[in-house]
């Protein structure tokens, strides 16, 4: 029954009159307003703009209630209209206890999602901002503001009850140790366990932080005490790692296949980036705050999120080629993309692929709420998503996002376009308020017709968004959009921290937390040269290099970055909540380019490249010089603050000994000239440079008087006898290969008695032999077994150091591997590769490999490397670590060198490098890769990655490209096209790539399909053979493209086709030259094109295979007679 007391008598009369009119027109249904029928696909459905309702609904069927308003409607009347709309369609459903909003508004629903509640709170806040424009608001500003505050604090309350999960997530960011995203709307209790729901949604936590900053900036008081401040700081620690944490994303399903797997999502990384930019240096107490209510963000972590986002876009993830979830990331509320071209590319892709008549699809092949989706199953079966192709539900919500985006960007045409797009999709409540359906779906009876002719069938609105079941997220966003369009609030009102900056204002931005840097990032890096000792300073002065010592810069203190890490460990500590503070993460070179005020001291830090690492790469001064240049390039590219970056160059006496002196002197001279590796630098005294630098106040270290202050150790000057001079040692050339060779055969000593090994160890002077003998003892007796010179591990450490000073790199690598050494920044380097959309494999060439698809911790990576490599050659384990570090840096700065390489196989790249050495050597013995210095290894890697030179033989080109797993442009798309014409799939090296479920599960341009193709090729053991297979697949694609009437009938065995091509090639060669000896090398060394090129033989094999099968009949076949 209708509740009549909700309406005045005039409204009741209007309803009754219209009801009578409808009863006369439709006498067969006098008791119902509902006239949606699904009898057949030919039925003409009513326009969605007409409200459709059953008896007992709160909806009015005609727009007569929404009476025309006078043009002179005053501001109060306008706002009063919005106030009634917000109260009726949003706030009436707010929980009186927690302040959260339910996902469904019927009484049985107890679920509240963080994301939906945040947008509801934002709508109340937006209207409150509009009410601030009038003096006598009758208390409505206060009411609306506190509705928003109540919701924000409700979410905070739910989150803080899970502080233990925050602490666990900081150490292990996994789906089973994250904050929940769904709570009981009335109690704030947890709902759904980790096995029942995908709670890991970094975008939701980030959105909370972003709206928190926006609302506090507008004057709301949301955070009350230090416990809450420390909790928010810990949320920031969690969000900082978004760039390496695969999550379930905005749609809570993870990968497109909905099989429970997580992915790295652009939308999550983008929201995290935006939240970090907004909250960096922000005072949670607003204007009434003090220093200890300020939030700190790791500048380098933020920058990794920025780099990752730029690498991922315009894709959403590996399985999502694009996604409507990107709209709130690239536009309101996050505005996470700095690059206008990347924004336009991403937005264009979303509109082009997802826009429909009734809104936007969430993503392609999305089965959510389609008629074919089984609501009883949480996950889909393999290949099931093919069923949803073309019938995905369309959501009007995203048209509202586009309206808001148009207002922010001043694009009136876009606003008008999407208003016209949205209006026919809306319903109305009895009060005349717009009601937004959640989605429009294709009914089961219409699916077949829709698939045959996409866009031909009418779609029906969801129950949520009509019949009294509000879709609150949509309602809230619609209110914000209408307030903006009607000019009752401006973009600056709901974006007080300037997330969006118009292009014309970007050059003049002076806000500290802006996501925009200067348009022309021509940064001059300030450099201070610090000598380790006074005698080193005097020595350098004789060469015209002016430096300072640590004592001369006092009272300024110089710290290693580890001490700064130690200081940050105290940030966010809260014993009551069980929160330990900032995790032990290193500070990058952006963080060390600032000045810090700590406990009344002025502190500067030298970059991590100057740390005395335990890993042998730090002993190569050429690599250090290269790292310094790379660090300066990095700072130039990514420094976005308005002060100057301060870069400390720490010169140690060890840096100038022997052959290291001249390269170091050349680098210091380039500093003096004002340019290092293309970066402008300005060298001066540290005291002078401080005035132009950024100062960070670490006031969180002002602890209670009864608490013990942390002790920090600054970098101290070397205490040396007065008047002593630096002695330059004679230049130490790279050790000869003979010196690096052991005197013993490891196989002869592997089973020798322990006492004989100890005696040989005593008698032997060769470091390489000693390392081998100690390795045998280590595996047999353990690291603590005593030798004449101490334990086995201690003895190995000494050999490791001595070999390093003598540049015996093969011995160094052998000893480092036996000691289980782990290089710094291994995990971030692998992450750098992964975020470029590539996979990494670790393992020795020709043996088992471990594929890494998602970021891992350093400990896990170390276990994989040593497990896969040490059993073949101990040195390989540390050499692969070197390569990972170099590749991580190169791919971040020169990604074009990895074009066509979807899978970065470290063992195969090492094989390519060894082959490159053979090419350089010609007929002479090639250099041993293990005996080369780390800087030489890096240069060799760069040489190998360069596009192949024309002067090389085709054999060498195929061997290098095959080892690098390089493919031509469009290769994976062509394999997809082959698979469409190959019902039984492809076979190569014992691996089968089936047509189904591959084509049903995936789409052509999907990253996961490309990775599946790479996985199919992984069993091939010869690089040159792999490259021939790649050429063959390109040939097959072209043949099928030019002969549409042909298709393969049986499973296509690629090995069989190549074998046939080899046979034909050898026959022809034998006919031309009777002395020809059959050797596949000749085939590999033949150009692909031209007369008797490899492609001609491959084409012949393909055509023979095709013609053995049946030819598909074609109606327009010119050869058909009748």
Tab-separated table of N, CA and C in Angstrom, residues 800-938:
chain	number	residue	atom	x	y	z
A	800	UNK	N	86.987	-13.441	-0.183
A	800	UNK	CA	86.076	-12.549	-0.908
A	800	UNK	C	86.646	-11.132	-0.961
A	801	UNK	N	87.154	-10.648	0.194
A	801	UNK	CA	87.713	-9.280	0.240
A	801	UNK	C	89.022	-9.197	-0.552
A	802	UNK	N	89.916	-10.174	-0.352
A	802	UNK	CA	91.216	-10.148	-1.030
A	802	UNK	C	91.046	-10.250	-2.541
A	803	UNK	N	90.154	-11.103	-2.978
A	803	UNK	CA	89.917	-11.254	-4.415
A	803	UNK	C	89.350	-9.961	-4.995
A	804	UNK	N	88.522	-9.264	-4.223
A	804	UNK	CA	87.968	-7.995	-4.680
A	804	UNK	C	89.036	-6.939	-4.867
A	805	UNK	N	89.977	-6.846	-3.913
A	805	UNK	CA	91.045	-5.848	-4.023
A	805	UNK	C	91.981	-6.168	-5.190
A	806	UNK	N	92.105	-7.468	-5.537
A	806	UNK	CA	92.969	-7.857	-6.662
A	806	UNK	C	92.207	-7.941	-7.994
A	807	UNK	N	90.899	-7.622	-7.967
A	807	UNK	CA	90.051	-7.652	-9.161
A	807	UNK	C	89.978	-9.054	-9.772
A	808	UNK	N	89.990	-10.056	-8.931
A	808	UNK	CA	89.795	-11.437	-9.387
A	808	UNK	C	88.289	-11.711	-9.392
A	809	UNK	N	87.587	-11.191	-10.412
A	809	UNK	CA	86.133	-11.160	-10.368
A	809	UNK	C	85.511	-12.544	-10.385
A	810	UNK	N	86.139	-13.497	-11.038
A	810	UNK	CA	85.591	-14.854	-11.043
A	810	UNK	C	85.626	-15.445	-9.633
A	811	UNK	N	86.743	-15.232	-8.944
A	811	UNK	CA	86.878	-15.725	-7.559
A	811	UNK	C	85.904	-14.992	-6.651
A	812	UNK	N	85.787	-13.686	-6.854
A	812	UNK	CA	84.859	-12.878	-6.046
A	812	UNK	C	83.445	-13.433	-6.183
A	813	UNK	N	83.016	-13.683	-7.410
A	813	UNK	CA	81.649	-14.177	-7.636
A	813	UNK	C	81.457	-15.569	-7.034
A	814	UNK	N	82.487	-16.400	-7.139
A	814	UNK	CA	82.389	-17.755	-6.581
A	814	UNK	C	82.223	-17.679	-5.057
A	815	UNK	N	83.074	-16.872	-4.412
A	815	UNK	CA	83.009	-16.739	-2.953
A	815	UNK	C	81.705	-16.081	-2.517
A	816	UNK	N	81.259	-15.056	-3.255
A	816	UNK	CA	80.006	-14.364	-2.911
A	816	UNK	C	78.830	-15.326	-2.954
A	817	UNK	N	78.831	-16.212	-3.947
A	817	UNK	CA	77.741	-17.173	-4.068
A	817	UNK	C	77.768	-18.185	-2.924
A	818	UNK	N	78.978	-18.675	-2.579
A	818	UNK	CA	79.089	-19.620	-1.466
A	818	UNK	C	78.609	-18.996	-0.155
A	819	UNK	N	78.839	-17.680	-0.011
A	819	UNK	CA	78.422	-16.974	1.197
A	819	UNK	C	76.953	-16.542	1.153
A	820	UNK	N	76.290	-16.797	0.016
A	820	UNK	CA	74.868	-16.454	-0.101
A	820	UNK	C	74.615	-14.967	-0.128
A	821	UNK	N	75.501	-14.208	-0.767
A	821	UNK	CA	75.366	-12.753	-0.799
A	821	UNK	C	74.112	-12.356	-1.577
A	822	UNK	N	73.507	-11.246	-1.135
A	822	UNK	CA	72.305	-10.722	-1.795
A	822	UNK	C	72.512	-9.241	-2.059
A	823	UNK	N	72.334	-8.833	-3.314
A	823	UNK	CA	72.535	-7.442	-3.687
A	823	UNK	C	71.347	-6.596	-3.207
A	824	UNK	N	71.611	-5.337	-2.865
A	824	UNK	CA	70.537	-4.414	-2.484
A	824	UNK	C	69.656	-4.115	-3.701
A	825	UNK	N	68.415	-3.765	-3.439
A	825	UNK	CA	67.461	-3.315	-4.474
A	825	UNK	C	67.125	-4.401	-5.488
A	826	UNK	N	67.251	-5.678	-5.103
A	826	UNK	CA	66.919	-6.762	-6.028
A	826	UNK	C	65.414	-6.803	-6.302
A	827	UNK	N	64.602	-6.737	-5.244
A	827	UNK	CA	63.144	-6.796	-5.413
A	827	UNK	C	62.604	-5.597	-6.205
A	828	UNK	N	63.028	-4.339	-5.884
A	828	UNK	CA	62.555	-3.209	-6.704
A	828	UNK	C	62.944	-3.315	-8.171
A	829	UNK	N	64.132	-3.892	-8.446
A	829	UNK	CA	64.569	-4.028	-9.841
A	829	UNK	C	63.667	-4.989	-10.609
A	830	UNK	N	63.296	-6.091	-9.971
A	830	UNK	CA	62.374	-7.031	-10.628
A	830	UNK	C	61.012	-6.380	-10.814
A	831	UNK	N	60.586	-5.607	-9.810
A	831	UNK	CA	59.307	-4.898	-9.930
A	831	UNK	C	59.329	-3.921	-11.099
A	832	UNK	N	60.479	-3.254	-11.322
A	832	UNK	CA	60.597	-2.336	-12.453
A	832	UNK	C	60.319	-3.040	-13.780
A	833	UNK	N	60.749	-4.294	-13.877
A	833	UNK	CA	60.519	-5.064	-15.104
A	833	UNK	C	59.046	-5.469	-15.200
A	834	UNK	N	58.479	-5.925	-14.090
A	834	UNK	CA	57.101	-6.415	-14.092
A	834	UNK	C	56.104	-5.324	-14.454
A	835	UNK	N	56.330	-4.106	-13.941
A	835	UNK	CA	55.358	-3.033	-14.193
A	835	UNK	C	55.405	-2.553	-15.640
A	836	UNK	N	56.410	-2.978	-16.389
A	836	UNK	CA	56.451	-2.666	-17.819
A	836	UNK	C	55.619	-3.670	-18.615
A	837	UNK	N	54.882	-4.537	-17.884
A	837	UNK	CA	54.046	-5.527	-18.554
A	837	UNK	C	54.812	-6.752	-18.988
A	838	UNK	N	55.972	-6.999	-18.386
A	838	UNK	CA	56.800	-8.147	-18.772
A	838	UNK	C	56.917	-9.128	-17.609
A	839	UNK	N	57.321	-10.328	-17.922
A	839	UNK	CA	57.621	-11.320	-16.902
A	839	UNK	C	59.130	-11.475	-16.779
A	840	UNK	N	59.573	-12.012	-15.642
A	840	UNK	CA	60.988	-12.297	-15.416
A	840	UNK	C	61.125	-13.788	-15.139
A	841	UNK	N	62.125	-14.414	-15.745
A	841	UNK	CA	62.419	-15.799	-15.375
A	841	UNK	C	63.849	-15.866	-14.852
A	842	UNK	N	64.037	-16.646	-13.806
A	842	UNK	CA	65.353	-16.857	-13.203
A	842	UNK	C	65.730	-18.323	-13.374
A	843	UNK	N	66.960	-18.577	-13.722
A	843	UNK	CA	67.422	-19.949	-13.915
A	843	UNK	C	68.471	-20.008	-15.003
A	844	UNK	N	69.208	-21.105	-15.033
A	844	UNK	CA	70.322	-21.269	-15.961
A	844	UNK	C	69.804	-21.652	-17.340
A	845	UNK	N	70.419	-21.116	-18.372
A	845	UNK	CA	70.059	-21.421	-19.760
A	845	UNK	C	70.117	-22.935	-20.000
A	846	UNK	N	69.044	-23.461	-20.586
A	846	UNK	CA	68.998	-24.886	-20.891
A	846	UNK	C	68.509	-25.743	-19.753
A	847	UNK	N	68.175	-25.118	-18.625
A	847	UNK	CA	67.686	-25.872	-17.462
A	847	UNK	C	66.380	-25.240	-16.962
A	848	UNK	N	65.878	-25.748	-15.868
A	848	UNK	CA	64.600	-25.270	-15.340
A	848	UNK	C	64.637	-23.800	-14.957
A	849	UNK	N	63.516	-23.110	-15.227
A	849	UNK	CA	63.405	-21.685	-14.908
A	849	UNK	C	62.198	-21.447	-14.016
A	850	UNK	N	62.267	-20.409	-13.221
A	850	UNK	CA	61.144	-19.982	-12.379
A	850	UNK	C	60.608	-18.680	-12.950
A	851	UNK	N	59.305	-18.671	-13.275
A	851	UNK	CA	58.677	-17.477	-13.849
A	851	UNK	C	58.147	-16.601	-12.726
A	852	UNK	N	58.486	-15.313	-12.775
A	852	UNK	CA	57.992	-14.350	-11.786
A	852	UNK	C	57.030	-13.408	-12.494
A	853	UNK	N	55.764	-13.432	-12.064
A	853	UNK	CA	54.730	-12.594	-12.684
A	853	UNK	C	54.302	-11.450	-11.778
A	854	UNK	N	54.495	-11.614	-10.461
A	854	UNK	CA	54.106	-10.582	-9.502
A	854	UNK	C	55.285	-10.262	-8.596
A	855	UNK	N	55.334	-9.052	-8.050
A	855	UNK	CA	56.459	-8.672	-7.181
A	855	UNK	C	56.614	-9.623	-6.000
A	856	UNK	N	57.872	-9.910	-5.678
A	856	UNK	CA	58.196	-10.800	-4.563
A	856	UNK	C	59.138	-10.088	-3.599
A	857	UNK	N	59.247	-10.636	-2.403
A	857	UNK	CA	60.169	-10.075	-1.413
A	857	UNK	C	61.596	-10.495	-1.746
A	858	UNK	N	62.612	-9.744	-1.269
A	858	UNK	CA	64.008	-10.111	-1.549
A	858	UNK	C	64.366	-11.521	-1.112
A	859	UNK	N	63.826	-11.940	0.028
A	859	UNK	CA	64.142	-13.280	0.532
A	859	UNK	C	63.660	-14.382	-0.400
A	860	UNK	N	62.459	-14.228	-0.931
A	860	UNK	CA	61.901	-15.225	-1.853
A	860	UNK	C	62.713	-15.260	-3.143
A	861	UNK	N	63.074	-14.080	-3.649
A	861	UNK	CA	63.874	-14.012	-4.882
A	861	UNK	C	65.230	-14.672	-4.676
A	862	UNK	N	65.840	-14.415	-3.521
A	862	UNK	CA	67.142	-15.024	-3.215
A	862	UNK	C	67.041	-16.547	-3.226
A	863	UNK	N	65.979	-17.077	-2.611
A	863	UNK	CA	65.803	-18.530	-2.570
A	863	UNK	C	65.678	-19.104	-3.981
A	864	UNK	N	64.928	-18.414	-4.847
A	864	UNK	CA	64.741	-18.899	-6.223
A	864	UNK	C	66.069	-18.924	-6.968
A	865	UNK	N	66.823	-17.821	-6.874
A	865	UNK	CA	68.086	-17.710	-7.614
A	865	UNK	C	69.068	-18.794	-7.188
A	866	UNK	N	69.254	-18.945	-5.891
A	866	UNK	CA	70.250	-19.921	-5.423
A	866	UNK	C	69.794	-21.359	-5.680
A	867	UNK	N	68.486	-21.586	-5.619
A	867	UNK	CA	67.977	-22.937	-5.890
A	867	UNK	C	68.161	-23.303	-7.356
A	868	UNK	N	67.899	-22.360	-8.250
A	868	UNK	CA	67.932	-22.640	-9.681
A	868	UNK	C	69.346	-22.601	-10.273
A	869	UNK	N	70.237	-21.804	-9.660
A	869	UNK	CA	71.542	-21.555	-10.291
A	869	UNK	C	72.716	-22.296	-9.662
A	870	UNK	N	72.736	-22.383	-8.352
A	870	UNK	CA	73.954	-22.852	-7.663
A	870	UNK	C	74.328	-24.289	-8.007
A	871	UNK	N	73.347	-25.113	-8.330
A	871	UNK	CA	73.663	-26.511	-8.619
A	871	UNK	C	74.366	-26.670	-9.967
A	872	UNK	N	74.338	-25.653	-10.813
A	872	UNK	CA	74.978	-25.716	-12.134
A	872	UNK	C	76.336	-24.997	-12.135
A	873	UNK	N	76.342	-23.766	-11.653
A	873	UNK	CA	77.580	-22.998	-11.535
A	873	UNK	C	77.335	-21.950	-10.459
A	874	UNK	N	78.103	-22.064	-9.353
A	874	UNK	CA	77.863	-21.163	-8.219
A	874	UNK	C	77.894	-19.694	-8.633
A	875	UNK	N	78.755	-19.340	-9.561
A	875	UNK	CA	78.914	-17.938	-9.953
A	875	UNK	C	77.664	-17.379	-10.633
A	876	UNK	N	76.890	-18.269	-11.222
A	876	UNK	CA	75.695	-17.833	-11.945
A	876	UNK	C	74.687	-17.143	-11.008
A	877	UNK	N	74.618	-17.591	-9.756
A	877	UNK	CA	73.635	-17.040	-8.811
A	877	UNK	C	73.848	-15.556	-8.561
A	878	UNK	N	75.117	-15.138	-8.435
A	878	UNK	CA	75.366	-13.715	-8.180
A	878	UNK	C	75.411	-12.921	-9.489
A	879	UNK	N	75.843	-13.561	-10.562
A	879	UNK	CA	75.866	-12.864	-11.852
A	879	UNK	C	74.437	-12.537	-12.300
A	880	UNK	N	73.492	-13.439	-12.017
A	880	UNK	CA	72.094	-13.145	-12.370
A	880	UNK	C	71.558	-11.991	-11.524
A	881	UNK	N	72.027	-11.879	-10.285
A	881	UNK	CA	71.628	-10.731	-9.468
A	881	UNK	C	72.141	-9.424	-10.082
A	882	UNK	N	73.397	-9.448	-10.533
A	882	UNK	CA	73.955	-8.261	-11.208
A	882	UNK	C	73.067	-7.862	-12.378
A	883	UNK	N	72.717	-8.871	-13.173
A	883	UNK	CA	71.940	-8.598	-14.380
A	883	UNK	C	70.573	-8.019	-14.044
A	884	UNK	N	69.932	-8.553	-13.004
A	884	UNK	CA	68.617	-8.037	-12.591
A	884	UNK	C	68.710	-6.560	-12.218
A	885	UNK	N	69.763	-6.185	-11.492
A	885	UNK	CA	69.956	-4.783	-11.108
A	885	UNK	C	70.114	-3.904	-12.345
A	886	UNK	N	70.973	-4.332	-13.273
A	886	UNK	CA	71.206	-3.540	-14.481
A	886	UNK	C	69.934	-3.440	-15.329
A	887	UNK	N	69.237	-4.565	-15.494
A	887	UNK	CA	68.035	-4.581	-16.336
A	887	UNK	C	66.950	-3.711	-15.717
A	888	UNK	N	66.818	-3.770	-14.380
A	888	UNK	CA	65.818	-2.939	-13.703
A	888	UNK	C	66.033	-1.462	-13.961
A	889	UNK	N	67.294	-1.058	-13.993
A	889	UNK	CA	67.596	0.353	-14.241
A	889	UNK	C	67.385	0.710	-15.711
A	890	UNK	N	67.892	-0.139	-16.608
A	890	UNK	CA	67.806	0.154	-18.044
A	890	UNK	C	66.353	0.230	-18.499
A	891	UNK	N	65.519	-0.695	-18.038
A	891	UNK	CA	64.140	-0.746	-18.519
A	891	UNK	C	63.333	0.444	-18.025
A	892	UNK	N	63.742	1.022	-16.889
A	892	UNK	CA	63.053	2.213	-16.382
A	892	UNK	C	63.424	3.452	-17.175
A	893	UNK	N	64.650	3.488	-17.684
A	893	UNK	CA	65.145	4.691	-18.350
A	893	UNK	C	65.213	4.575	-19.866
A	894	UNK	N	65.361	3.348	-20.380
A	894	UNK	CA	65.403	3.124	-21.839
A	894	UNK	C	64.541	1.923	-22.202
A	895	UNK	N	63.222	2.024	-21.969
A	895	UNK	CA	62.362	0.852	-22.209
A	895	UNK	C	62.352	0.395	-23.655
A	896	UNK	N	62.734	1.297	-24.581
A	896	UNK	CA	62.723	0.916	-25.996
A	896	UNK	C	63.713	-0.202	-26.298
A	897	UNK	N	64.756	-0.358	-25.452
A	897	UNK	CA	65.729	-1.431	-25.671
A	897	UNK	C	65.111	-2.810	-25.448
A	898	UNK	N	63.950	-2.848	-24.775
A	898	UNK	CA	63.293	-4.128	-24.490
A	898	UNK	C	62.041	-4.322	-25.345
A	899	UNK	N	61.902	-3.534	-26.411
A	899	UNK	CA	60.726	-3.679	-27.274
A	899	UNK	C	60.744	-5.057	-27.926
A	900	UNK	N	59.568	-5.680	-27.954
A	900	UNK	CA	59.461	-7.023	-28.531
A	900	UNK	C	59.885	-8.127	-27.598
A	901	UNK	N	60.329	-7.792	-26.378
A	901	UNK	CA	60.769	-8.800	-25.399
A	901	UNK	C	59.760	-8.831	-24.260
A	902	UNK	N	58.799	-9.727	-24.356
A	902	UNK	CA	57.745	-9.782	-23.346
A	902	UNK	C	58.198	-10.520	-22.097
A	903	UNK	N	59.078	-11.481	-22.292
A	903	UNK	CA	59.578	-12.269	-21.161
A	903	UNK	C	61.078	-12.030	-21.033
A	904	UNK	N	61.502	-11.524	-19.884
A	904	UNK	CA	62.917	-11.241	-19.639
A	904	UNK	C	63.529	-12.461	-18.959
A	905	UNK	N	64.150	-13.308	-19.763
A	905	UNK	CA	64.727	-14.564	-19.255
A	905	UNK	C	66.202	-14.317	-18.948
A	906	UNK	N	66.515	-14.192	-17.667
A	906	UNK	CA	67.857	-13.768	-17.244
A	906	UNK	C	68.918	-14.755	-17.725
A	907	UNK	N	68.662	-16.052	-17.575
A	907	UNK	CA	69.627	-17.055	-18.022
A	907	UNK	C	69.863	-16.992	-19.519
A	908	UNK	N	68.813	-16.746	-20.293
A	908	UNK	CA	68.941	-16.653	-21.743
A	908	UNK	C	69.676	-15.375	-22.155
A	909	UNK	N	69.443	-14.292	-21.428
A	909	UNK	CA	70.171	-13.051	-21.731
A	909	UNK	C	71.664	-13.245	-21.457
A	910	UNK	N	72.006	-13.955	-20.382
A	910	UNK	CA	73.417	-14.273	-20.117
A	910	UNK	C	73.997	-15.101	-21.256
A	911	UNK	N	73.192	-16.027	-21.771
A	911	UNK	CA	73.640	-16.835	-22.910
A	911	UNK	C	73.900	-15.925	-24.122
A	912	UNK	N	73.036	-14.956	-24.346
A	912	UNK	CA	73.231	-14.013	-25.456
A	912	UNK	C	74.514	-13.220	-25.271
A	913	UNK	N	74.803	-12.834	-24.025
A	913	UNK	CA	76.026	-12.077	-23.740
A	913	UNK	C	77.272	-12.931	-24.002
A	914	UNK	N	77.213	-14.194	-23.610
A	914	UNK	CA	78.342	-15.096	-23.874
A	914	UNK	C	78.538	-15.266	-25.374
A	915	UNK	N	77.429	-15.335	-26.102
A	915	UNK	CA	77.539	-15.474	-27.554
A	915	UNK	C	78.110	-14.197	-28.178
A	916	UNK	N	77.733	-13.049	-27.623
A	916	UNK	CA	78.276	-11.776	-28.109
A	916	UNK	C	79.796	-11.746	-27.944
A	917	UNK	N	80.283	-12.278	-26.829
A	917	UNK	CA	81.732	-12.337	-26.606
A	917	UNK	C	82.410	-13.218	-27.669
A	918	UNK	N	81.736	-14.316	-28.048
A	918	UNK	CA	82.294	-15.177	-29.095
A	918	UNK	C	82.354	-14.444	-30.430
A	919	UNK	N	81.329	-13.661	-30.728
A	919	UNK	CA	81.299	-12.904	-31.984
A	919	UNK	C	82.449	-11.902	-32.016
A	920	UNK	N	82.658	-11.201	-30.887
A	920	UNK	CA	83.746	-10.220	-30.811
A	920	UNK	C	85.109	-10.883	-30.958
A	921	UNK	N	85.244	-12.089	-30.401
A	921	UNK	CA	86.541	-12.763	-30.394
A	921	UNK	C	86.922	-13.292	-31.776
A	922	UNK	N	85.908	-13.571	-32.603
A	922	UNK	CA	86.217	-14.130	-33.924
A	922	UNK	C	86.816	-15.519	-33.792
A	923	UNK	N	88.009	-15.716	-34.362
A	923	UNK	CA	88.670	-17.018	-34.317
A	923	UNK	C	89.482	-17.214	-33.040
A	924	UNK	N	89.630	-16.134	-32.244
A	924	UNK	CA	90.398	-16.220	-30.997
A	924	UNK	C	89.501	-16.738	-29.868
A	925	UNK	N	90.111	-17.254	-28.779
A	925	UNK	CA	89.301	-17.672	-27.632
A	925	UNK	C	88.547	-16.466	-27.049
A	926	UNK	N	87.285	-16.647	-26.718
A	926	UNK	CA	86.485	-15.533	-26.198
A	926	UNK	C	86.753	-15.320	-24.710
A	927	UNK	N	86.435	-14.109	-24.243
A	927	UNK	CA	86.624	-13.798	-22.826
A	927	UNK	C	85.619	-14.568	-21.985
A	928	UNK	N	86.018	-14.838	-20.757
A	928	UNK	CA	85.126	-15.510	-19.808
A	928	UNK	C	84.256	-14.443	-19.145
A	929	UNK	N	82.945	-14.552	-19.312
A	929	UNK	CA	82.019	-13.564	-18.766
A	929	UNK	C	82.173	-13.426	-17.253
A	930	UNK	N	82.433	-14.536	-16.582
A	930	UNK	CA	82.533	-14.517	-15.112
A	930	UNK	C	83.767	-13.755	-14.630
A	931	UNK	N	84.766	-13.575	-15.517
A	931	UNK	CA	85.994	-12.879	-15.120
A	931	UNK	C	85.939	-11.376	-15.409
A	932	UNK	N	84.851	-10.926	-15.998
A	932	UNK	CA	84.724	-9.509	-16.333
A	932	UNK	C	84.238	-8.721	-15.125
A	933	UNK	N	84.641	-7.458	-15.048
A	933	UNK	CA	84.205	-6.605	-13.930
A	933	UNK	C	82.720	-6.290	-14.081
A	934	UNK	N	82.033	-5.922	-12.995
A	934	UNK	CA	80.605	-5.592	-13.080
A	934	UNK	C	80.304	-4.490	-14.099
A	935	UNK	N	81.172	-3.482	-14.196
A	935	UNK	CA	80.922	-2.402	-15.161
A	935	UNK	C	81.061	-2.914	-16.594
A	936	UNK	N	81.988	-3.851	-16.828
A	936	UNK	CA	82.122	-4.444	-18.168
A	936	UNK	C	80.907	-5.314	-18.502
A	937	UNK	N	80.404	-5.999	-17.491
A	937	UNK	CA	79.204	-6.820	-17.691
A	937	UNK	C	78.029	-5.933	-18.086
A	938	UNK	N	77.894	-4.798	-17.412
A	938	UNK	CA	76.793	-3.885	-17.724
A	938	UNK	C	76.911	-3.348	-19.148
